[in-house]
PDB file of C-alpha atoms in Angstrom:
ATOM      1  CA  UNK A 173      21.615   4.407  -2.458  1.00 93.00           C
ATOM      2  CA  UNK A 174      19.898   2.661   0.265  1.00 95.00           C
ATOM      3  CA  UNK A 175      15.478   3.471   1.336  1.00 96.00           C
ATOM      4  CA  UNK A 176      13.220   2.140   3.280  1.00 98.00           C
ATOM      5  CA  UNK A 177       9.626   2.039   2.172  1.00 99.00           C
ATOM      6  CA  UNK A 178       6.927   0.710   4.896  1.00 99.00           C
ATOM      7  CA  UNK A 179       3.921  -0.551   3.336  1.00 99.00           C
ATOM      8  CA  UNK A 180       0.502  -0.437   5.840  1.00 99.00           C
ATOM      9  CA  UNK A 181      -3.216  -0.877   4.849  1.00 98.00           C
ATOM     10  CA  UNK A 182      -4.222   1.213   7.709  1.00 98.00           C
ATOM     11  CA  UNK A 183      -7.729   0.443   8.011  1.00 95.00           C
ATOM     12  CA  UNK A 184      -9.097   3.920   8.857  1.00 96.00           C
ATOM     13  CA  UNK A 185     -12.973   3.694   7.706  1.00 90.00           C
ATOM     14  CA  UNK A 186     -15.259   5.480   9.296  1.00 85.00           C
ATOM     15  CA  UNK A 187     -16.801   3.899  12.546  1.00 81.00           C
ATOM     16  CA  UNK A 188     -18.084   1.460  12.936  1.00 83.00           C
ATOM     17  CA  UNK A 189     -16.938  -0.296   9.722  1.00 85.00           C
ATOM     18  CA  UNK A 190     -13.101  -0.256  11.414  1.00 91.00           C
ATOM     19  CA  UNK A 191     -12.424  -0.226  15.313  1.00 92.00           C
ATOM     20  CA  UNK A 192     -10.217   1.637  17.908  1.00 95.00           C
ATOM     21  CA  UNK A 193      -9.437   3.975  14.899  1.00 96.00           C
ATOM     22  CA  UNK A 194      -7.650   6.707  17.029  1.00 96.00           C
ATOM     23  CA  UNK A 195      -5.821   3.923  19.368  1.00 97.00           C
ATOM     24  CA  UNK A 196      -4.026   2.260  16.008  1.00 98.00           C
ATOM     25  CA  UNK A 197      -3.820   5.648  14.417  1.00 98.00           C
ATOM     26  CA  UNK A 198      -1.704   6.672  17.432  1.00 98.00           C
ATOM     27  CA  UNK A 199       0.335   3.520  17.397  1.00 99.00           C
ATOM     28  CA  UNK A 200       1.349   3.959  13.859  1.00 99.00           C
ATOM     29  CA  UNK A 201       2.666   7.720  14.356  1.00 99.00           C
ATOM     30  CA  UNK A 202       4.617   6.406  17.283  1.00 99.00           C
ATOM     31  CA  UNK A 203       6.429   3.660  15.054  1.00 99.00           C
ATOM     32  CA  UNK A 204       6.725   5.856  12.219  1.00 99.00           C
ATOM     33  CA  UNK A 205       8.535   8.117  14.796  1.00 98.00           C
ATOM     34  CA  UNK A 206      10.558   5.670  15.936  1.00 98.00           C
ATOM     35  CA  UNK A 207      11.427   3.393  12.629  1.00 98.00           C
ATOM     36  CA  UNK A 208      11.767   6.516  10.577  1.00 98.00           C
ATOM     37  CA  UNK A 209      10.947   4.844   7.195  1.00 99.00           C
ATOM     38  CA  UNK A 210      12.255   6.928   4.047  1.00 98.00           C
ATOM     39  CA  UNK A 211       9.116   6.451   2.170  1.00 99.00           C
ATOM     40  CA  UNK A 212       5.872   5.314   3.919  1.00 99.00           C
ATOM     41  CA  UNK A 213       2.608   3.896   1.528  1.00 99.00           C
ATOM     42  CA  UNK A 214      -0.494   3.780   3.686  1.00 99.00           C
ATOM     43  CA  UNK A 215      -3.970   2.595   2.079  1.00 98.00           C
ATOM     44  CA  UNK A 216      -7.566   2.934   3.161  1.00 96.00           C
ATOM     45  CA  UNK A 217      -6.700   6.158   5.342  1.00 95.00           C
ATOM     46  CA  UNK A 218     -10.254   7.316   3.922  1.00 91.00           C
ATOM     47  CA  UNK A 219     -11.483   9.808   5.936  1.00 93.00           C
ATOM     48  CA  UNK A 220      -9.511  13.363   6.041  1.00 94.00           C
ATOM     49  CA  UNK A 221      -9.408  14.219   9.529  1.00 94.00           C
ATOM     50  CA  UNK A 222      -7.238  11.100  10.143  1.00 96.00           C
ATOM     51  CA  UNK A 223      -5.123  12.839   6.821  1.00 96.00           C
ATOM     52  CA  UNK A 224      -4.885  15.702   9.066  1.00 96.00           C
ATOM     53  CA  UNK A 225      -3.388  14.290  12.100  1.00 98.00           C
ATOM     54  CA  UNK A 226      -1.018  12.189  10.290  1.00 98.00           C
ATOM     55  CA  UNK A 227       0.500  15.241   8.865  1.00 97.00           C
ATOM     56  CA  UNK A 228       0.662  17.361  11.735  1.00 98.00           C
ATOM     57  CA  UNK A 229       2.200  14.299  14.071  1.00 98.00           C
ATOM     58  CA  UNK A 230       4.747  13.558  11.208  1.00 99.00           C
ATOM     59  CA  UNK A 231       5.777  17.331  10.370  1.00 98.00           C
ATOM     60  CA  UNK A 232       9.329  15.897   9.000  1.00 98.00           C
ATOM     61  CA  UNK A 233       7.227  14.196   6.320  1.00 99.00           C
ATOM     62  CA  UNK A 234       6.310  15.738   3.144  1.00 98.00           C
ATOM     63  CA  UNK A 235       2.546  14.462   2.220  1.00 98.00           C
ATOM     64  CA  UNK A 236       1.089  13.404  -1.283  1.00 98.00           C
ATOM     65  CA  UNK A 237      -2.585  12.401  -1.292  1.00 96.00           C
ATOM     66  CA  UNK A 238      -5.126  12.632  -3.995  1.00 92.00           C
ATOM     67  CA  UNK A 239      -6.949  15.345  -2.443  1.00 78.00           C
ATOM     68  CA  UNK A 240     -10.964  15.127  -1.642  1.00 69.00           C
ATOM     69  CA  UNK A 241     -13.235  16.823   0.068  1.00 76.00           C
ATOM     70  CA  UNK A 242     -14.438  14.933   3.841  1.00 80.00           C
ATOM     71  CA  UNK A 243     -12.413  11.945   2.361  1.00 87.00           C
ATOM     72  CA  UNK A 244      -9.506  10.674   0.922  1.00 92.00           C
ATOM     73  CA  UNK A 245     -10.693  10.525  -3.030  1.00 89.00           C
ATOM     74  CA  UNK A 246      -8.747   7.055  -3.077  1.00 94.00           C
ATOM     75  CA  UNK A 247      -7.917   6.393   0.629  1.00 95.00           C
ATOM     76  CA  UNK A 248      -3.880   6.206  -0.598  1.00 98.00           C
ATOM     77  CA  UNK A 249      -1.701   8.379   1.434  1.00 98.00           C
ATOM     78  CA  UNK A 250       2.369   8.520   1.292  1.00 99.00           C
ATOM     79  CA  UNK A 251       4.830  10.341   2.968  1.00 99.00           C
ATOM     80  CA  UNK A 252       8.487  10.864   2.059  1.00 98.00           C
ATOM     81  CA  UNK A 253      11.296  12.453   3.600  1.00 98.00           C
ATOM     82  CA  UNK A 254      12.529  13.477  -0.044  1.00 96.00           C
ATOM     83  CA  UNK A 255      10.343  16.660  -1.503  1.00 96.00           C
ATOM     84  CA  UNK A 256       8.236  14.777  -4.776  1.00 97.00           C
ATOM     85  CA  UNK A 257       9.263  16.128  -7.840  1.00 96.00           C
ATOM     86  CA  UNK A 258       5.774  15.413  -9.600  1.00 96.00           C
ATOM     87  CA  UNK A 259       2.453  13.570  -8.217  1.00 96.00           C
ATOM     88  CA  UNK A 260      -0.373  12.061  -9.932  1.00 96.00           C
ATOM     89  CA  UNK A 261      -3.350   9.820  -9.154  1.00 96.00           C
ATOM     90  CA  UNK A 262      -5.306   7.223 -10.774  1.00 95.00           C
ATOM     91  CA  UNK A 263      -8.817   5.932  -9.999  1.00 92.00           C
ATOM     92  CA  UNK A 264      -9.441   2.421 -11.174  1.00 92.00           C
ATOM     93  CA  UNK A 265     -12.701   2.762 -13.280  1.00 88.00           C
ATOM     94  CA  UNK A 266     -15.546   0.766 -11.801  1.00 82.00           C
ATOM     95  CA  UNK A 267     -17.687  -2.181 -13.709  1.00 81.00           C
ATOM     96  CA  UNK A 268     -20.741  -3.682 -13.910  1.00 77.00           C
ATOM     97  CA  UNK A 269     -18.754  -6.867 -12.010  1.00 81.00           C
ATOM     98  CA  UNK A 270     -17.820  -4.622  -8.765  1.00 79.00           C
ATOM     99  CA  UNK A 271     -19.580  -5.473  -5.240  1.00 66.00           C
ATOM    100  CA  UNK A 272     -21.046  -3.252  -3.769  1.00 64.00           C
ATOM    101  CA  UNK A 273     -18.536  -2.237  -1.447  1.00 71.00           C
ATOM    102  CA  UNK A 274     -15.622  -2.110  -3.786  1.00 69.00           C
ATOM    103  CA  UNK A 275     -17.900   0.541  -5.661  1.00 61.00           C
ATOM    104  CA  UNK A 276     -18.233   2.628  -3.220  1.00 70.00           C
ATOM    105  CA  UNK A 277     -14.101   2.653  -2.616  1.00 74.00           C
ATOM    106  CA  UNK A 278     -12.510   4.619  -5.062  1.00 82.00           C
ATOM    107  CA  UNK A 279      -8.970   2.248  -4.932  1.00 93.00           C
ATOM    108  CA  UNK A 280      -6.305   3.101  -7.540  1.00 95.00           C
ATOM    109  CA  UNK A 281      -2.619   4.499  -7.622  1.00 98.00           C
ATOM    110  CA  UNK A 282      -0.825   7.294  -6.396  1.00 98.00           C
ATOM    111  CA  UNK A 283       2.584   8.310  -8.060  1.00 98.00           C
ATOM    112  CA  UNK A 284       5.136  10.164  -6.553  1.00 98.00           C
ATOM    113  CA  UNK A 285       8.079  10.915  -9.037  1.00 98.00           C
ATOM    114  CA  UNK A 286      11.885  11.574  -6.910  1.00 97.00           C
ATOM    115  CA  UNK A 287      15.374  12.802  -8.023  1.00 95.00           C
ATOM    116  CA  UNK A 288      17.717  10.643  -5.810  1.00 92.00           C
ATOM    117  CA  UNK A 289      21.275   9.473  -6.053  1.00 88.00           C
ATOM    118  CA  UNK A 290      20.811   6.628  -8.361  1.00 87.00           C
ATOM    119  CA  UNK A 291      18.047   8.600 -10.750  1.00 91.00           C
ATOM    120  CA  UNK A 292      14.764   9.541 -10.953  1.00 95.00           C
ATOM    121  CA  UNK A 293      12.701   6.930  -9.373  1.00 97.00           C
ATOM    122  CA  UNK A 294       8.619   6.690  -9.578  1.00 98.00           C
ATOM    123  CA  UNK A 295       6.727   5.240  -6.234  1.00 99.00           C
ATOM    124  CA  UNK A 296       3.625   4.241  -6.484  1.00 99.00           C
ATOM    125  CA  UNK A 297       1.248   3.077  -3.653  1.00 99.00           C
ATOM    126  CA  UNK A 298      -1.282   1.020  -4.625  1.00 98.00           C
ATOM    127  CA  UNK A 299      -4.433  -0.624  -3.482  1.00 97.00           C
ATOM    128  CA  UNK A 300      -6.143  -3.365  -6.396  1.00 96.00           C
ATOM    129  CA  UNK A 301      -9.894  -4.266  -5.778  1.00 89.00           C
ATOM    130  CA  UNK A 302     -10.196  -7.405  -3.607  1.00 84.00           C
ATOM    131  CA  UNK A 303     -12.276 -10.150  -5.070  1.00 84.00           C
ATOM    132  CA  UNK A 304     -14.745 -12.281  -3.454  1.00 79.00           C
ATOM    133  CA  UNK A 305     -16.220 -14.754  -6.289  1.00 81.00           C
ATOM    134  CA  UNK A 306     -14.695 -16.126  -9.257  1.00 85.00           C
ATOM    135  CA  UNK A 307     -16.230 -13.689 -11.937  1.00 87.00           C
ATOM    136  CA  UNK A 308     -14.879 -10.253  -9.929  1.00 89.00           C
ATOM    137  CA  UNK A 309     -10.856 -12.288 -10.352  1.00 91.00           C
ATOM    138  CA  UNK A 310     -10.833 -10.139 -13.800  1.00 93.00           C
ATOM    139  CA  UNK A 311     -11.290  -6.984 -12.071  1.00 90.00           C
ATOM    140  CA  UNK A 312      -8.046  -7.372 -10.071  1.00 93.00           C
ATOM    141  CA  UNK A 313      -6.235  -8.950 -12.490  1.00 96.00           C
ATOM    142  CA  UNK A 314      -7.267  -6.010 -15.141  1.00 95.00           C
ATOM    143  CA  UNK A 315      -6.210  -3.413 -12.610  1.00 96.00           C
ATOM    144  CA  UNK A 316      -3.172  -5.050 -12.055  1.00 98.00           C
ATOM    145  CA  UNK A 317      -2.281  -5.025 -15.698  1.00 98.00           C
ATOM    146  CA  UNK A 318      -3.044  -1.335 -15.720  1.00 98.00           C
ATOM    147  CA  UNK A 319      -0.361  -1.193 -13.110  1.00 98.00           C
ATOM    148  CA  UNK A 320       2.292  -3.322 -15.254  1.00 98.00           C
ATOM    149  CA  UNK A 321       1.740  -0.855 -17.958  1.00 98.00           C
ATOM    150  CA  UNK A 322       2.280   2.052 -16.340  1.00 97.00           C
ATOM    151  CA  UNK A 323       5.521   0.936 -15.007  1.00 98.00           C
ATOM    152  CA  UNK A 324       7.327  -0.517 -18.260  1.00 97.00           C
ATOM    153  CA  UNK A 325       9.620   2.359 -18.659  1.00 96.00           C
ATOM    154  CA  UNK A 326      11.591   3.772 -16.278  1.00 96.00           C
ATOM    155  CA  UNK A 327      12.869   2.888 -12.270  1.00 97.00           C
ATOM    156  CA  UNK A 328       9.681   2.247 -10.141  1.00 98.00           C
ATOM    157  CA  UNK A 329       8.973   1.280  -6.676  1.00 98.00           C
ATOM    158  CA  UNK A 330       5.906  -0.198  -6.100  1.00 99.00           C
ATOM    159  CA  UNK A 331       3.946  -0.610  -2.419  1.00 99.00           C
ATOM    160  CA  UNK A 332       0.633  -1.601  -1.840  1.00 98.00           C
ATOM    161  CA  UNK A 333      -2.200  -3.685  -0.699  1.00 97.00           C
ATOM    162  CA  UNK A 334      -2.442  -5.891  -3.806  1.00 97.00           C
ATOM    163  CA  UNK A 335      -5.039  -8.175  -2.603  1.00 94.00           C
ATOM    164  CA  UNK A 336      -3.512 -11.129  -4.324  1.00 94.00           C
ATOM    165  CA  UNK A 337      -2.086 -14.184  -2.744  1.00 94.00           C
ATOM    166  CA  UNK A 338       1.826 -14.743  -3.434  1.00 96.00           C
ATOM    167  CA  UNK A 339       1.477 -17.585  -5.557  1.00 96.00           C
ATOM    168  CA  UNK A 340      -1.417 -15.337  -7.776  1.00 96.00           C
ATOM    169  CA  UNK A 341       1.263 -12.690  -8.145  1.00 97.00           C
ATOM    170  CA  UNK A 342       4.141 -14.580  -9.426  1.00 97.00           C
ATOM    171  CA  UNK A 343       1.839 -15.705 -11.640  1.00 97.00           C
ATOM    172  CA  UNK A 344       0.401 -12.693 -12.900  1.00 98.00           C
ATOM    173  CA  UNK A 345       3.653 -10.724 -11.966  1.00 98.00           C
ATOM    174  CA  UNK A 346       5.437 -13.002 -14.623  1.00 97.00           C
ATOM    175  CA  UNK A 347       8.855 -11.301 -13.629  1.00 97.00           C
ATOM    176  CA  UNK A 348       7.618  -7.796 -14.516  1.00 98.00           C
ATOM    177  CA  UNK A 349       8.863  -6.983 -11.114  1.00 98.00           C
ATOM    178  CA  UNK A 350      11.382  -8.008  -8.647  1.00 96.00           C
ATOM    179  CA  UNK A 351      10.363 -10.154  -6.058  1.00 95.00           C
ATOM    180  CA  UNK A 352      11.950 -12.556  -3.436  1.00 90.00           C
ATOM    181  CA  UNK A 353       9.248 -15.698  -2.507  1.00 92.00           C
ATOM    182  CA  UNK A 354       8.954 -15.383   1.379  1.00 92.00           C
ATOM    183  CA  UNK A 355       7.184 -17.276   4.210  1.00 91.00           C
ATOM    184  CA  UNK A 356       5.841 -14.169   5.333  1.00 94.00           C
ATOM    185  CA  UNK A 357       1.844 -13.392   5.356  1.00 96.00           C
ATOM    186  CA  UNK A 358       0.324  -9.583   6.221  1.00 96.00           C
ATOM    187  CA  UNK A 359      -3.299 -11.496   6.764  1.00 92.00           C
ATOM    188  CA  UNK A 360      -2.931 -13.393   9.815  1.00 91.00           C
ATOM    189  CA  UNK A 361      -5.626 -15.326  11.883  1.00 86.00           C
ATOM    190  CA  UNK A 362      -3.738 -14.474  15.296  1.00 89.00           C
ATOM    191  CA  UNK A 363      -4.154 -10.717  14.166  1.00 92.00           C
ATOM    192  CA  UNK A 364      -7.173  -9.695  16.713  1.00 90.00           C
ATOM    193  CA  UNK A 365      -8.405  -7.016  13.984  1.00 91.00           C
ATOM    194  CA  UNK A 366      -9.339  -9.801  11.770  1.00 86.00           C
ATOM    195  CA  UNK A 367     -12.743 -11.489  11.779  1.00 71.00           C
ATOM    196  CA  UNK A 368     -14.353  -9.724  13.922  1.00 69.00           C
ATOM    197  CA  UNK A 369     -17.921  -8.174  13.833  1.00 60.00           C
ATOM    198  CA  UNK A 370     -16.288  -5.215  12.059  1.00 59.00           C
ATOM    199  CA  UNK A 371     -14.168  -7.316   9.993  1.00 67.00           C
ATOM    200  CA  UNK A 372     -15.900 -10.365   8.747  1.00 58.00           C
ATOM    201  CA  UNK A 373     -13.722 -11.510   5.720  1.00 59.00           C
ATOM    202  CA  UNK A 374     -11.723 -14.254   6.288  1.00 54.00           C
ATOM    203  CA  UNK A 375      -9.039 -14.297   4.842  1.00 61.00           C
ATOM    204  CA  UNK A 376      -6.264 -15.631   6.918  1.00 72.00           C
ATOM    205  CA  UNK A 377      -2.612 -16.472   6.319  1.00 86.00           C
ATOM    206  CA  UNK A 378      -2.286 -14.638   3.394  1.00 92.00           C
ATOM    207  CA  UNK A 379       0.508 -12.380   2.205  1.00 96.00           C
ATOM    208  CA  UNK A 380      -0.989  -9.386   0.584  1.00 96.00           C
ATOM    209  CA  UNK A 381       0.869  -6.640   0.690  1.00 98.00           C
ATOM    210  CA  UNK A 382       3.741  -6.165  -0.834  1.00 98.00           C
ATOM    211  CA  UNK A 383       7.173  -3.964  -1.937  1.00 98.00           C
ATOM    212  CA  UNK A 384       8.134  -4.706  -4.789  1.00 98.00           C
ATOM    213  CA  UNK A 385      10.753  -2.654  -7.462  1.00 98.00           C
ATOM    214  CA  UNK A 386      11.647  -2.308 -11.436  1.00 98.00           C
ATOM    215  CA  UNK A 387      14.745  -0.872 -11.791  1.00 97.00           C
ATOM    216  CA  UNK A 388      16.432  -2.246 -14.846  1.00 94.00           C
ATOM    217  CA  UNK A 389      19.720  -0.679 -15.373  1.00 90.00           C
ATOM    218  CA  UNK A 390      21.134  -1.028 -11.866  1.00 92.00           C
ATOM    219  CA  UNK A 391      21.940  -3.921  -9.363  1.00 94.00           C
ATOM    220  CA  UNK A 392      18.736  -3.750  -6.313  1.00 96.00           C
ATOM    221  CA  UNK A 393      18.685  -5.980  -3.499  1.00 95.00           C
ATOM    222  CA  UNK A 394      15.241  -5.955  -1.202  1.00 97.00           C
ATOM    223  CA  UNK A 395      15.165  -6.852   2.353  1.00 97.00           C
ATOM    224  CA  UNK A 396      11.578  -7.181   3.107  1.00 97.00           C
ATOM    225  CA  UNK A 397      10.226  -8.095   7.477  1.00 97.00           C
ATOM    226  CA  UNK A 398       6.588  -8.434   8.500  1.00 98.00           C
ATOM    227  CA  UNK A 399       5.924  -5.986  10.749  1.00 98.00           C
ATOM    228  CA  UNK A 400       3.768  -8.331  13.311  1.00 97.00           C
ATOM    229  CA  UNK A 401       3.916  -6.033  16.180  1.00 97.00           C
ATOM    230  CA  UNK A 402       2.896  -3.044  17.151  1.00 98.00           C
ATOM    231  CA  UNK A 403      -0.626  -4.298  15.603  1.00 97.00           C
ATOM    232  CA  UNK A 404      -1.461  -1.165  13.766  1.00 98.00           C
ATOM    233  CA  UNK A 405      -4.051  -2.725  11.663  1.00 97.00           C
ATOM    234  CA  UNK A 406      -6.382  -5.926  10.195  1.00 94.00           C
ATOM    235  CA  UNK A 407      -3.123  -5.728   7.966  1.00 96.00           C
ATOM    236  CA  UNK A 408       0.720  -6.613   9.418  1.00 97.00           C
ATOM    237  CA  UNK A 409       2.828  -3.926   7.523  1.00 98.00           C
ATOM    238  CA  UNK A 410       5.769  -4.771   5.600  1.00 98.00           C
ATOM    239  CA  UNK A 411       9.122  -2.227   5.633  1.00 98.00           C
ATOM    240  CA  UNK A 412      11.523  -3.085   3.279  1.00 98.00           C
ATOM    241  CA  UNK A 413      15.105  -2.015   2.957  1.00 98.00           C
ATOM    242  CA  UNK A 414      15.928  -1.096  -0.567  1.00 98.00           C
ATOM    243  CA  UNK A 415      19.320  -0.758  -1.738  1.00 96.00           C
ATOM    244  CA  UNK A 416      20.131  -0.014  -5.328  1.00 95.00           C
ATOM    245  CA  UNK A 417      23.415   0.112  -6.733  1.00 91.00           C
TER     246      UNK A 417
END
């Protein structure tokens, strides 16, 4: 069985805490048209109006969000070609250590459960709270954990914005999933989305985002590229070829 998963944070706030929302929004349905992933994980596609057009530009998709009311409850949004067998959602609880703007996000996990040829396989598109001092590193790190758990049993797929520098997740991955060390980075100084008045982070040359799989019982190989242009985002994407045998 071969997939391809594309992993994007989108960056779809409202204005003017994101810019030229509708230009990159556009951009993305056009390379979704033309790439035509088997399984795409977007994060921070917050507000629902941007939901909306995304599903009625990519009619061939079938469309699992934790539904809201004007916004996405947790910004995650993925679309599959196969029809999910079962969906769920999973709000990361919030703690006296958050900033204030991780707070106000509601990140966690959506889980989309498929039948395909080699089994039943759970995706899960994630986005893990991004620290900016030392004492909020146990907030992402206890998230993650949550996410290790969840995934002991059973084939998983696993896509996301984890906010953690490679050499962080090996570390705190500890071979819980596979994973192939690359060269590659998703946070990227010559990106012209990043550090800007909107954007003022700084966090360059950084991979991020990730594709990652647990499938135990059967032989996977991942083929993951940086998707460096079109620049949809703040974020380069990553689509990854999945082949499991």
């Amino acid at each position: 069985m071969n997939l391809s998963v594309l992993s994007l944070n989108m960056w779809l706030l409202p204005a003017p805490f994101s810019t030229d929302n509708k230009q990159r929004l556009d951009t993305f349905i056009e390379y979704a048209k033309k790439t035509k992933p088997d399984i795409i994980a977007l994060q921070e596609i917050w507000p629902m109006h941007f939901v909306n057009r995304i599903r009625k530009q990519l009619p061939m998709y079938n469309v699992s969000i934790a539904k809201g009311g004007l916004f996405n409850a947790t910004g995650l949004m993925t679309l599959s070609k196969l029809k999910p067998k079962h969906k769920s959602h999973l709000i990361f609880k919030r703690t006296p250590r958050h900033n204030l703007q991780e707070f106000l996000a509601s990140k966690g996990i959506l889980t989309t459960e498929f039948a395909t040829k080699a089994g039943n396989i759970s995706f899960s598109n994630v986005q893990i709270y991004s620290a900016t001092v030392l004492h909020e590193n146990k907030v992402s790190e206890d998230q993650f954990k949550i996410l290790k758990d969840m995934t002991k049993q059973g084939n998983h797929i696993v896509a996301g914005d984890l906010n953690f520098n490679q050499d962080k997740f090996i570390r705190l991955n500890a071979g819980h999933f596979y994973h192939k060390k690359t060269n590659g980075i998703t946070i990227c100084g010559k990106n012209k989305y990043q550090n800007t008045k909107a954007n003022m982070i700084y966090r360059n040359n950084k991979l991020l985002d990730y594709v990652l799989t647990r499938i135990p019982d059967k032989k996977v190989s991942v083929k993951c590229t940086i998707v460096k242009k079109p620049i949809m985002s703040d974020h380069y994407g990553v689509l990854a070829n999945i082949r499991v045998q």
